Coordinates of C-alpha atoms and ligand atoms in Angstrom, one line a residue:
X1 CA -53.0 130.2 -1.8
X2 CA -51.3 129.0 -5.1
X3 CA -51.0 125.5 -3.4
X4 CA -54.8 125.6 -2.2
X5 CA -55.8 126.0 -6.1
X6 CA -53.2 123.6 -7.3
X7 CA -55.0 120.9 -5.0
X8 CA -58.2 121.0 -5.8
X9 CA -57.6 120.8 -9.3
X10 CA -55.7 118.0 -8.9
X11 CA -57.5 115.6 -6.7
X12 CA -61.0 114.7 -7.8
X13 CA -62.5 113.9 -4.5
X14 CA -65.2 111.8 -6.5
X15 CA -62.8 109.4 -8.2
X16 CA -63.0 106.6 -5.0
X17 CA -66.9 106.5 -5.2
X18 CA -66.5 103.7 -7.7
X19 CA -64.5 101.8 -5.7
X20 CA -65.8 101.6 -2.6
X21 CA -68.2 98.8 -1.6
X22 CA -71.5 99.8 0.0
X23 CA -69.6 103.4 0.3
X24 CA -67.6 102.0 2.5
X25 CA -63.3 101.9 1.9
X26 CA -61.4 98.6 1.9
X27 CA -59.8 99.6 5.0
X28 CA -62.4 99.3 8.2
X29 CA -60.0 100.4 11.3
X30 CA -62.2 98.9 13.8
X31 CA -62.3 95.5 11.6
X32 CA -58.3 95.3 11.7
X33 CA -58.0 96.5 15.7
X34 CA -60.7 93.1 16.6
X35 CA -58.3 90.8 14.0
X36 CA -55.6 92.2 15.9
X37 CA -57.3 91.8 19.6
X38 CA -54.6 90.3 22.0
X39 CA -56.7 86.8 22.2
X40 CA -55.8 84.1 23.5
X41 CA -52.3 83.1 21.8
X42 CA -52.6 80.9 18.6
X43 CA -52.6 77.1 18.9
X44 CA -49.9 75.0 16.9
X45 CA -52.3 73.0 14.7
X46 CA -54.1 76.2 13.8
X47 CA -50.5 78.0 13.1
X48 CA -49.3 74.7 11.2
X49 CA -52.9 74.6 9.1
X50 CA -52.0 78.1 8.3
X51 CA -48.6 77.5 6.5
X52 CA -50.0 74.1 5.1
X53 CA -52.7 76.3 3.2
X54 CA -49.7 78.9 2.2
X55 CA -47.2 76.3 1.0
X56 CA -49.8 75.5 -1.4
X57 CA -50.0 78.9 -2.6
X58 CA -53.5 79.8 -2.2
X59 CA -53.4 83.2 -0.6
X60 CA -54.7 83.9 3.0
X61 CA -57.3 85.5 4.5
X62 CA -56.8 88.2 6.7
X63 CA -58.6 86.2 9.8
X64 CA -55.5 83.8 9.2
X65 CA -52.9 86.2 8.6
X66 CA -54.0 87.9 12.2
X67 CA -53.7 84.4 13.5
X68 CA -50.0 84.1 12.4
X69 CA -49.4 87.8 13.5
X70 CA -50.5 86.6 16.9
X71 CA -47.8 84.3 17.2
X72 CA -45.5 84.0 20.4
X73 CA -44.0 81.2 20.2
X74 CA -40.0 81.6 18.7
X75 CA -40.2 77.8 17.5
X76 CA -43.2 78.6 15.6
X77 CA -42.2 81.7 14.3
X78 CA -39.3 80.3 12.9
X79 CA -41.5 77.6 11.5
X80 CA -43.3 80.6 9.8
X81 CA -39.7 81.2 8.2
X82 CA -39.0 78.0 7.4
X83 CA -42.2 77.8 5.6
X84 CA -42.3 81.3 4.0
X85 CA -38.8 80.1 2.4
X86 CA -40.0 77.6 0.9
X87 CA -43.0 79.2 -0.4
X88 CA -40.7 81.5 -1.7
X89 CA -38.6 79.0 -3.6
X90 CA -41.4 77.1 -4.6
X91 CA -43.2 80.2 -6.8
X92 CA -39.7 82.6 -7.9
X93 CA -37.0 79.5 -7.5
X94 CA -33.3 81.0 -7.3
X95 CA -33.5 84.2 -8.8
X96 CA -33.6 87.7 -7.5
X97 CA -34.4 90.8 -9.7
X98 CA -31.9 93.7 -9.6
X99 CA -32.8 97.4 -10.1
X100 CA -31.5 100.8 -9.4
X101 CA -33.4 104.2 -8.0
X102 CA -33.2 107.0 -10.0
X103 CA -33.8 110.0 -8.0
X104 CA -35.1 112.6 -10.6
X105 CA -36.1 115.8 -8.4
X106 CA -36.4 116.1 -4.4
X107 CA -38.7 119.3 -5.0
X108 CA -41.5 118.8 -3.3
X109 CA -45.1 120.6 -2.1
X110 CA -45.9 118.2 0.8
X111 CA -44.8 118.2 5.1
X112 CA -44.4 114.3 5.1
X113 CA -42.7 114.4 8.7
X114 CA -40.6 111.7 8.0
X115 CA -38.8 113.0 4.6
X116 CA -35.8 114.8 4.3
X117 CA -37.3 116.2 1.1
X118 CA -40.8 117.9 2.9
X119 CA -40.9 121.4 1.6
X120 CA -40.2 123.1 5.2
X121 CA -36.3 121.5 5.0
X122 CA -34.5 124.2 4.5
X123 CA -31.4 122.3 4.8
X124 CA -32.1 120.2 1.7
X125 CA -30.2 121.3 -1.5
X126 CA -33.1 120.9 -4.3
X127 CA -32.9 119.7 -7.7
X128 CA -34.8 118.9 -10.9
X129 CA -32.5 117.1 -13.5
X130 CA -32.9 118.3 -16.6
X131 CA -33.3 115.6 -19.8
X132 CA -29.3 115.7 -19.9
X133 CA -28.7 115.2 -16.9
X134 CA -31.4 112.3 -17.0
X135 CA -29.5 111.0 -20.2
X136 CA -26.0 111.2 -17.7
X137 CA -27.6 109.4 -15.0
X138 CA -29.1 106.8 -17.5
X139 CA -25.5 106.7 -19.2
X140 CA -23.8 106.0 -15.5
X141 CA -26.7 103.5 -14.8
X142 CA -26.4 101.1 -17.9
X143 CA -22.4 101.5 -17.5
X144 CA -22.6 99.5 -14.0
X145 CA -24.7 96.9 -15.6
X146 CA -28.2 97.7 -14.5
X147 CA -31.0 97.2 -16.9
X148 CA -34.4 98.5 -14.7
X149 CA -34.7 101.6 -13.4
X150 CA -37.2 103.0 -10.9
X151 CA -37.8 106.2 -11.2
X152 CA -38.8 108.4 -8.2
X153 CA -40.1 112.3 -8.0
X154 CA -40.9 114.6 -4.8
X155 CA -44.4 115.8 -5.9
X156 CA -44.5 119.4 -7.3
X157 CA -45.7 121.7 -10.0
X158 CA -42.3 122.2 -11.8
X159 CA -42.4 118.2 -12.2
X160 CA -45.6 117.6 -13.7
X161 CA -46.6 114.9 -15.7
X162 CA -44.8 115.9 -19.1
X163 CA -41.7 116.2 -16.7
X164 CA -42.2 112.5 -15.7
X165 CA -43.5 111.1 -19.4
X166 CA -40.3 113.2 -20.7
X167 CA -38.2 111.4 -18.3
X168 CA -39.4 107.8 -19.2
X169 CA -38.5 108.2 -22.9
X170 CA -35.0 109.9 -22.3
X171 CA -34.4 107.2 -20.2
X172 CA -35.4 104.0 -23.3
X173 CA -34.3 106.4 -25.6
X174 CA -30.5 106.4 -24.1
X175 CA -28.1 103.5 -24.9
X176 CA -24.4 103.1 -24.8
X177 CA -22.3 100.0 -26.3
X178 CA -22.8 97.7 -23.8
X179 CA -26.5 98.0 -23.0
X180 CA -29.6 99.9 -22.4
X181 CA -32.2 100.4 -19.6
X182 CA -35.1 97.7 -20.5
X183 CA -37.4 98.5 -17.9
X184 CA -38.7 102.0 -16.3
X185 CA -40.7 101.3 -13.2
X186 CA -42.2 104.7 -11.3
X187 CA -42.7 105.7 -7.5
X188 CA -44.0 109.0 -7.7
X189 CA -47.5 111.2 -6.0
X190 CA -50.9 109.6 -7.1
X191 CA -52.0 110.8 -10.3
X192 CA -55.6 110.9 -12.0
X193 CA -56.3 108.2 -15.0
X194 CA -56.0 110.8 -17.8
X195 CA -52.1 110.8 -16.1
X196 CA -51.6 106.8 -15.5
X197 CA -52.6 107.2 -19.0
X198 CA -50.2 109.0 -20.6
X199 CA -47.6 106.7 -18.5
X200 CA -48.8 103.5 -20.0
X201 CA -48.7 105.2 -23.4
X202 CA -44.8 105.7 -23.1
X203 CA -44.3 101.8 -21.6
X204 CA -43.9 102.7 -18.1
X205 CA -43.3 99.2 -15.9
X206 CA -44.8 99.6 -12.7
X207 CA -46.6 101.9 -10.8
X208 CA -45.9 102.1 -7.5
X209 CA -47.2 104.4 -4.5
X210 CA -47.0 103.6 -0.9
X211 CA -50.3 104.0 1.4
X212 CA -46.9 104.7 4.3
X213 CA -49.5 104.3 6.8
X214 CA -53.4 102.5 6.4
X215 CA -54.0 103.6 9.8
X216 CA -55.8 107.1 9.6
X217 CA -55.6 108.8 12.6
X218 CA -51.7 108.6 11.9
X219 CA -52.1 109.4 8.3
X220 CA -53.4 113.0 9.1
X221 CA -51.0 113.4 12.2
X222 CA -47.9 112.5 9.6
X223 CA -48.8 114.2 6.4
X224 CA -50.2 117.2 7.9
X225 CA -50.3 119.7 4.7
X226 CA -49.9 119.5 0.9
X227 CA -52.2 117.3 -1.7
X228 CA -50.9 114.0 0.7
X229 CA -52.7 115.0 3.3
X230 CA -56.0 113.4 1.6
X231 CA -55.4 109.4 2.8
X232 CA -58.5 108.3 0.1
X233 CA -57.0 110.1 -3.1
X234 CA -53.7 108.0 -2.1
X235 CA -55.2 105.0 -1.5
X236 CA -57.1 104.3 -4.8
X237 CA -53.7 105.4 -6.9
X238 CA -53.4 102.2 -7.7
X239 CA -56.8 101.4 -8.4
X240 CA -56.9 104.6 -10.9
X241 CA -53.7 103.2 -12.1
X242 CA -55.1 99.7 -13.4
X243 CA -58.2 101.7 -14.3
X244 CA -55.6 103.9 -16.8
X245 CA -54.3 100.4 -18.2
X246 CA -51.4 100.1 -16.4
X247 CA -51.6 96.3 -15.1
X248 CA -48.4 96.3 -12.8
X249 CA -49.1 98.0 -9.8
X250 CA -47.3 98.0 -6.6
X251 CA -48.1 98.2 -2.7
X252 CA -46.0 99.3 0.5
X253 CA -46.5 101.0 3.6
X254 CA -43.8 102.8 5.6
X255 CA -43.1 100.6 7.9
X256 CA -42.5 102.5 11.9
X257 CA -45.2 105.0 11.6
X258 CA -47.7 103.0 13.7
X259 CA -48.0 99.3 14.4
X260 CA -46.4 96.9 11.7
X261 CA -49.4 94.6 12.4
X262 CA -51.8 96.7 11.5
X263 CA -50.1 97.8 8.3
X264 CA -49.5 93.9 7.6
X265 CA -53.2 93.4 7.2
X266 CA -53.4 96.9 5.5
X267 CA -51.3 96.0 2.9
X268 CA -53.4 92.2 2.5
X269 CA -56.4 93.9 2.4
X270 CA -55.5 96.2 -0.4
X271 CA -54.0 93.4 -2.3
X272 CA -57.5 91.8 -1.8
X273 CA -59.4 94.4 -3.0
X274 CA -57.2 95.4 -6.4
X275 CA -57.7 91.3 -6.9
X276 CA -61.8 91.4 -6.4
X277 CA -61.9 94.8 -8.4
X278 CA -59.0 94.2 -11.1
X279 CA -60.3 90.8 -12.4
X280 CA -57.6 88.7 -9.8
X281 CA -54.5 91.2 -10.5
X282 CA -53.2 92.4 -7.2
X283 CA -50.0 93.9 -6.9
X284 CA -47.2 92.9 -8.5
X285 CA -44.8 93.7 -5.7
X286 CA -45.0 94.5 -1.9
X287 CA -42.6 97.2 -0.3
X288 CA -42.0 97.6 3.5
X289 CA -39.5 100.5 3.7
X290 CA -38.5 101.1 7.2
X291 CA -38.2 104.8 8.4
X292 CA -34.6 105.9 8.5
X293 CA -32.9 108.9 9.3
X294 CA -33.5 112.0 7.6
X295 CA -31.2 115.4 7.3
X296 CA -32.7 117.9 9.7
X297 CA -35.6 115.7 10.2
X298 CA -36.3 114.9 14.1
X299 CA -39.2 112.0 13.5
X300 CA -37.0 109.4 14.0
X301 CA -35.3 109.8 17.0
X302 CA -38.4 110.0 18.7
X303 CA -40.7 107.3 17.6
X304 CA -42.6 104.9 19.7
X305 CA -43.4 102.9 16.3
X306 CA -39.6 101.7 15.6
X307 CA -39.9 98.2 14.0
X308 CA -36.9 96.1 15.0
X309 CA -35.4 93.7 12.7
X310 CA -36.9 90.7 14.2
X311 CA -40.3 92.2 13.8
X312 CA -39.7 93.6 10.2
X313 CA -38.6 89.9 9.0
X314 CA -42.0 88.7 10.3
X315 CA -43.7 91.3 8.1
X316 CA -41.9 90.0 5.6
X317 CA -42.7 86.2 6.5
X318 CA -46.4 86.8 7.3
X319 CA -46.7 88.5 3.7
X320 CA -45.0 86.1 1.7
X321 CA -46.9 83.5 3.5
X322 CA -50.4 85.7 2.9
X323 CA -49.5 86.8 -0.6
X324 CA -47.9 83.4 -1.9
X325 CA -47.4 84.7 -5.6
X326 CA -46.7 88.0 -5.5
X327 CA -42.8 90.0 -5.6
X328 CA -41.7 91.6 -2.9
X329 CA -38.7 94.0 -2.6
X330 CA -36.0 94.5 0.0
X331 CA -33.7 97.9 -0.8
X332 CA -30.4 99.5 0.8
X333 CA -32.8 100.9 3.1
X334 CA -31.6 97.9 5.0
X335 CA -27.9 96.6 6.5
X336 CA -26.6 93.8 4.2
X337 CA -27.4 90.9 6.8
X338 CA -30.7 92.0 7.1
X339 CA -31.0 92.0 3.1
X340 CA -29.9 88.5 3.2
X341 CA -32.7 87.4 5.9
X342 CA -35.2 88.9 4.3
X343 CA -34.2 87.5 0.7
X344 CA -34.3 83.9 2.0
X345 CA -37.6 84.5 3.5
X346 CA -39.3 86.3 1.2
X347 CA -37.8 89.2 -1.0
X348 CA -37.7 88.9 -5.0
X349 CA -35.9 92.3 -5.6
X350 CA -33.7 94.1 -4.6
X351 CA -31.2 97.2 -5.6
X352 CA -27.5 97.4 -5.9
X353 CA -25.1 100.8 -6.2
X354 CA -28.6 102.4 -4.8
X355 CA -27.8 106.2 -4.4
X356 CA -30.5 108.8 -3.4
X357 CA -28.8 112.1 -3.8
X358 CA -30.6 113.7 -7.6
X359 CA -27.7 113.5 -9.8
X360 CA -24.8 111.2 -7.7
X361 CA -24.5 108.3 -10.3
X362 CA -22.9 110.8 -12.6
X363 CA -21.1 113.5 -10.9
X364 CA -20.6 112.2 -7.0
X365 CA -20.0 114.7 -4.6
X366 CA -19.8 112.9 -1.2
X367 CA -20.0 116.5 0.5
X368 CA -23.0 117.5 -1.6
X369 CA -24.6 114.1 -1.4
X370 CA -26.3 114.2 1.9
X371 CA -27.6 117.7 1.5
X372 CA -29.7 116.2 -1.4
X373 CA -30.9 112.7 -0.2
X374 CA -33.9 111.8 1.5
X375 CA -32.6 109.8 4.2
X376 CA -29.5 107.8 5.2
X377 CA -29.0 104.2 3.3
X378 CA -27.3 101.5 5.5
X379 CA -25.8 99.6 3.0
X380 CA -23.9 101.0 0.2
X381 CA -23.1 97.7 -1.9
X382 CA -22.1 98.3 -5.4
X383 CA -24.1 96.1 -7.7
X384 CA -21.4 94.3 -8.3
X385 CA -20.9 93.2 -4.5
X386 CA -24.5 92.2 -4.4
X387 CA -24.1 89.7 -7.1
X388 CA -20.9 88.2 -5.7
X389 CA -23.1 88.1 -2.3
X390 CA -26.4 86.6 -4.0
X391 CA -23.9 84.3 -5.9
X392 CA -22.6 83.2 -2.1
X393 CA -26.3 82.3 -1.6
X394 CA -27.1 80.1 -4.1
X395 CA -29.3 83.0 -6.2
X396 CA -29.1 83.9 -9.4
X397 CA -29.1 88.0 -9.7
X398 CA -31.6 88.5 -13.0
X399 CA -31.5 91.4 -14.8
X400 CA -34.5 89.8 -16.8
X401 CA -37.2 92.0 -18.5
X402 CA -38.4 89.7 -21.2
X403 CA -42.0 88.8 -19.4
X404 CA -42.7 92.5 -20.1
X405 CA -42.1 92.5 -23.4
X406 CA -43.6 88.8 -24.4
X407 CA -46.5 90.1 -22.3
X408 CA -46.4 88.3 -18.9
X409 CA -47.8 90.8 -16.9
X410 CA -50.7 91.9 -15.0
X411 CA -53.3 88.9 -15.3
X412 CA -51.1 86.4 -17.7
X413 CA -47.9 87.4 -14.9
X414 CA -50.8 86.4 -12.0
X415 CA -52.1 83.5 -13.6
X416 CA -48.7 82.0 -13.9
X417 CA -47.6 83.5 -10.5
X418 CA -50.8 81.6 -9.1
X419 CA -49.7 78.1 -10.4
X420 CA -46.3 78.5 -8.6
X421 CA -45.1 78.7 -12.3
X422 CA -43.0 81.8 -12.5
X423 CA -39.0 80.4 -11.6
X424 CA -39.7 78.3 -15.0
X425 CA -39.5 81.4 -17.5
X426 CA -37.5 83.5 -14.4
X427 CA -34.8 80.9 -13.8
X428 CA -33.8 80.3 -17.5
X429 CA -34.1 83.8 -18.0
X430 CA -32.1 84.8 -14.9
X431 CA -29.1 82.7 -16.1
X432 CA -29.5 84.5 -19.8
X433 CA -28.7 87.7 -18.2
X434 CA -26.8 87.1 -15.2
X435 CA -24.2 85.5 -18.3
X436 CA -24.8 89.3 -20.1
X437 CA -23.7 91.0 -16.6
X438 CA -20.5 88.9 -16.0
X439 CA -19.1 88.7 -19.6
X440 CA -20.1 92.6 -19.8
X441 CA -20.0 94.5 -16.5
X442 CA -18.5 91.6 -13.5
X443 CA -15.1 91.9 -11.9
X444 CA -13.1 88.9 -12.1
X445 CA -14.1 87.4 -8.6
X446 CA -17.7 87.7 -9.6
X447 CA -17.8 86.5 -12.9
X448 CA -15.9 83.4 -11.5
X449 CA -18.9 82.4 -8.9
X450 CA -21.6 83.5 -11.2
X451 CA -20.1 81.5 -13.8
X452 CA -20.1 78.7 -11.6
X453 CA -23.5 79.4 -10.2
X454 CA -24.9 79.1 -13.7
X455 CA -23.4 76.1 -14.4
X456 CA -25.0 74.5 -11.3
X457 CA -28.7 76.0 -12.1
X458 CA -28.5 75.0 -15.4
X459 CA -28.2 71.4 -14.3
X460 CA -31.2 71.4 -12.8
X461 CA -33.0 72.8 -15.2
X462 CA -35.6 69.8 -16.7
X463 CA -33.6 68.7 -20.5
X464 CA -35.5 71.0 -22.8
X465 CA -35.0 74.1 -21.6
X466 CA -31.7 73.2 -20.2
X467 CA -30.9 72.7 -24.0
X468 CA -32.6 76.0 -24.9
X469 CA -30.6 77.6 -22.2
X470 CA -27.5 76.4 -23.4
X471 CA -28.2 77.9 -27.1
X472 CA -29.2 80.8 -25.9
X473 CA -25.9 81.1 -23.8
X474 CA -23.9 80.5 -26.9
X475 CA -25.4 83.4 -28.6
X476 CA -24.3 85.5 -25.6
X477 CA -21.3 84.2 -25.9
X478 CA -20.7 85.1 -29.6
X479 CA -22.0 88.7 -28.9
X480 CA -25.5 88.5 -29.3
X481 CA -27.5 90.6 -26.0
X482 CA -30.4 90.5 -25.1
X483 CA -31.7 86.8 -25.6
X484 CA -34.1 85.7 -23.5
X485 CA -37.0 82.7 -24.0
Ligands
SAM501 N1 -43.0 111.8 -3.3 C1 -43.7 110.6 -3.7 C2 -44.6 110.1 -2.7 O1 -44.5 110.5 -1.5 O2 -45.5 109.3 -3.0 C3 -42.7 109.6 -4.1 C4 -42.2 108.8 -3.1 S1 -40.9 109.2 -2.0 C5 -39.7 110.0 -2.9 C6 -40.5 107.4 -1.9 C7 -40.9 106.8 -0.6 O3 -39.8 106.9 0.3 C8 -42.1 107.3 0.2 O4 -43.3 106.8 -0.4 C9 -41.8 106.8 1.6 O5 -42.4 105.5 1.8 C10 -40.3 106.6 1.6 N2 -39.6 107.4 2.6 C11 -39.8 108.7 2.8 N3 -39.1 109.1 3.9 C12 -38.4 108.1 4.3 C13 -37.5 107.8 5.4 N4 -37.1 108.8 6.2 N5 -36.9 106.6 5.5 C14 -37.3 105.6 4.7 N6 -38.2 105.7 3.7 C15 -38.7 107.0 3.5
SF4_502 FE1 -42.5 114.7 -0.7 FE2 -42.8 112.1 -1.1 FE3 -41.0 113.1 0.7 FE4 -43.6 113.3 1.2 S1 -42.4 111.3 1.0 S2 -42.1 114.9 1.5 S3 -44.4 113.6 -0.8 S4 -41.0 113.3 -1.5

């Protein structure tokens, strides 16, 4: 009954009617099912006219996205690849963005069926970190190196909004000698605008929130109880959010809970409609979590919507190739090799020393741990290891957060995105703080490739920033952090 009332105060089942065009929702089932339709399989010319359109980095239509979706042919799949690499290297160069999740609470009020945190697990041990312990975690955090966080919060009353607003500034608000977190990013339930609100006000990064699934039907039959059981509250979070002022939102569906196709176009179609409504700002970022295995949770070994690797890497090409300018993230969700596919096909970010247990970066209990996660990572690189490994692959891990703070986001980030222009602030920038890691955090086997790494991307830097990169390197070099251009 207390969970009834709670609901309906939260959701205001009238806050989509702005959004929706001819009271209609961006998301028309039976338009994606005919886009989808089995036809007749896609000629080359039409695939290759596709990816010609894409490696120019005007974003696709969701006609030709289908069409690529459609695809049968391994050659011209890998084609796809071939092209969405290049795409990717064209807009975001050599640089991958680093972060860590912070797991704050796993107490939550919703039945998701996947989630090891739904609030019928009885063999989850639950936790809501207090500001210390948020200060600990921070401390652990910024002593491996990291400098973003993402923040990330089961959905229940005990962590209500000043919870998560408390949290942010604990978390700027904490530094130790060798650094500070730069950059607070949030996954968390849908909020109203009077909440996105008071997030902006305290600098939150982005916003992110997850549709898991655009297709309804599965929607209801996977979130059968709690406030996320209404699909439409969910899926204008975002808009709410850039209503509220917060201008770098993020997209992702939950990839195995029904076809990946149709969650493809679910996720282009969203990113659409945030660009027509949102003055051309789409999402900053695209997620594609895969469902993984949960403690006492029984969804997974039963469910016909697996996505294999093969399929999940198209995802990713397909979306890079749709969506040519926007960031996309691959996390320890994945196995290593995987990582790597997806990073040379598409992905922009990624996490390292990811733990999901509230509370393991301080105190790390590997006996507790699994009673507290929601599901099982598959790769448990350190972030060190992932820089060594990025290093190996020609990429420059950035722990940059400067366009923040000299205002590149939302529509300046997009316009700059749009022109393919990003790797020429990101590169220099990635170099400026990838030096910061290795002098500061790197073992020695590290800090020897990075260095060497740097060295190399510097040269091909064009002479003027090369020579601002150099100064700026100097600085670091006599003690100075956090230089950027
Ligand atoms: N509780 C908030 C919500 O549901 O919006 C915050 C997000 S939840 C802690 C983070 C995300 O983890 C979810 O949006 C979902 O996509 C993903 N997730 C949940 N269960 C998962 C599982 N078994 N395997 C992989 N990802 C999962
Ligand atoms: Fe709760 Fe989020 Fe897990 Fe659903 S996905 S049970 S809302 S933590």
């Amino acid at each position: 009954m207390k969970t009834a009332v709670m609901q309906r105060t939260r959701i205001d089942p009238d806050s989509a009617g702005q959004y929706l065009d001819n009271g209609q929702d961006f998301i028309q089932k039976g338009r994606i099912e005919l886009l989808l339709e089995p036809q007749k399989e896609p000629e080359a010319h039409e695939v290759r006219d596709i990816l010609s359109k894409s490696v120019s980095l005007q974003r696709l239509g969701p006609i030709e996205a289908a069409t690529l979706l459609r695809i049968k042919d391994p050659e011209l799949w890998q084609e796809a690849f071939a092209a969405a690499g290049s795409v990717k290297d064209r807009v975001y160069g050599a640089r991958i963005v680093t972060f860590a999740p912070l797991y704050c609470s796993n107490m939550c009020e919703n039945s998701c069926v996947y989630c090891g945190f739904r609030r019928d697990n009885s063999n989850i041990v639950r936790r809501k970190l207090s500001l210390a312990e948020i200060r600990q975690e921070t401390k652990a955090l910024i002593s491996l190196g990291h400098k973003r966080l993402i923040v990330v919060f089961g959905e229940h009353s005990e962590t209500s909004i000043a919870y998560i607003t408390d949290t942010i500034k604990t978390i700027y608000a904490t530094k130790i000698d060798r650094g500070e977190i730069r950059r607070v990013n949030l996954n968390a339930a849908p909020m109203s605008i009077e909440d996105y609100r008071l997030l902006e006000q305290v600098g939150l990064g982005t916003c992110q929130v997850f549709q898991e699934t655009y297709h309804r039907e599965t929607y209801r039959k996977v979130h059968p109880k709690g406030t996320k059981a209404d699909y439409r509250w969910r899926l204008y979070a975002l808009h709410r959010a850039q209503e509220a002022g917060i201008d770098d939102v993020a997209v992702g569906a939950l990839f195995g809970l029904y076809d990946w196709r149709f969650e493809v176009l679910g996720l282009l179609l969203h990113t659409i409609d945030l660009e027509e409504k949102f003055l051309g700002v789409g999402p900053h970022t695209v997620s594609f979590p895969r469902v993984n295995q949960a403690i006492n949770t029984r969804f997974y070994a039963g469910n016909p919507w697996r996505v294999g690797d093969e399929d999940l890497l198209r995802a990713i090409a397909v979306l890079r190739l749709s969506i040519p300018y926007t960031g996309m993230i691959i996390t320890a969700r994945e196995p290593a090799s995987l990582r790597r596919r997806a990073i040379e096909i598409g992905c922009t970010q990624t996490d390292g020393s990811a733990r999901i247990a509230v509370g393991s970066y301080a105190r790390n209990s590997p006996s507790q741990q699994t009673r507290r996660e929601q599901f099982t990572l598959n790769d448990s690189s350190s972030l060190d290891e992932i820089v060594y490994a990025m290093a190996e692959m020609g990429m420059l891990a950035s722990f940059c957060t400067a366009g923040y703070r000299c205002g590149r986001t939302g529509r300046r980030f997009m316009e700059i995105a749009k022109q393919g222009k990003v790797h020429e602030f990101c590169v220099p920038n990635a170099i400026l703080t990838l030096k910061e890691y290795l002098l500061d955090f790197a073992s020695q086997p590290t800090r020897e490739i990075g260095q060497k790494l740097i060295e190399e991307q510097k040269g091909k830097l064009p002479p003027s920033l090369r020579h601002a990169v150099d100064a700026g390197l100097r600085r670091i070099e006599t003690g100075e952090r956090d230089v950027y251009l």
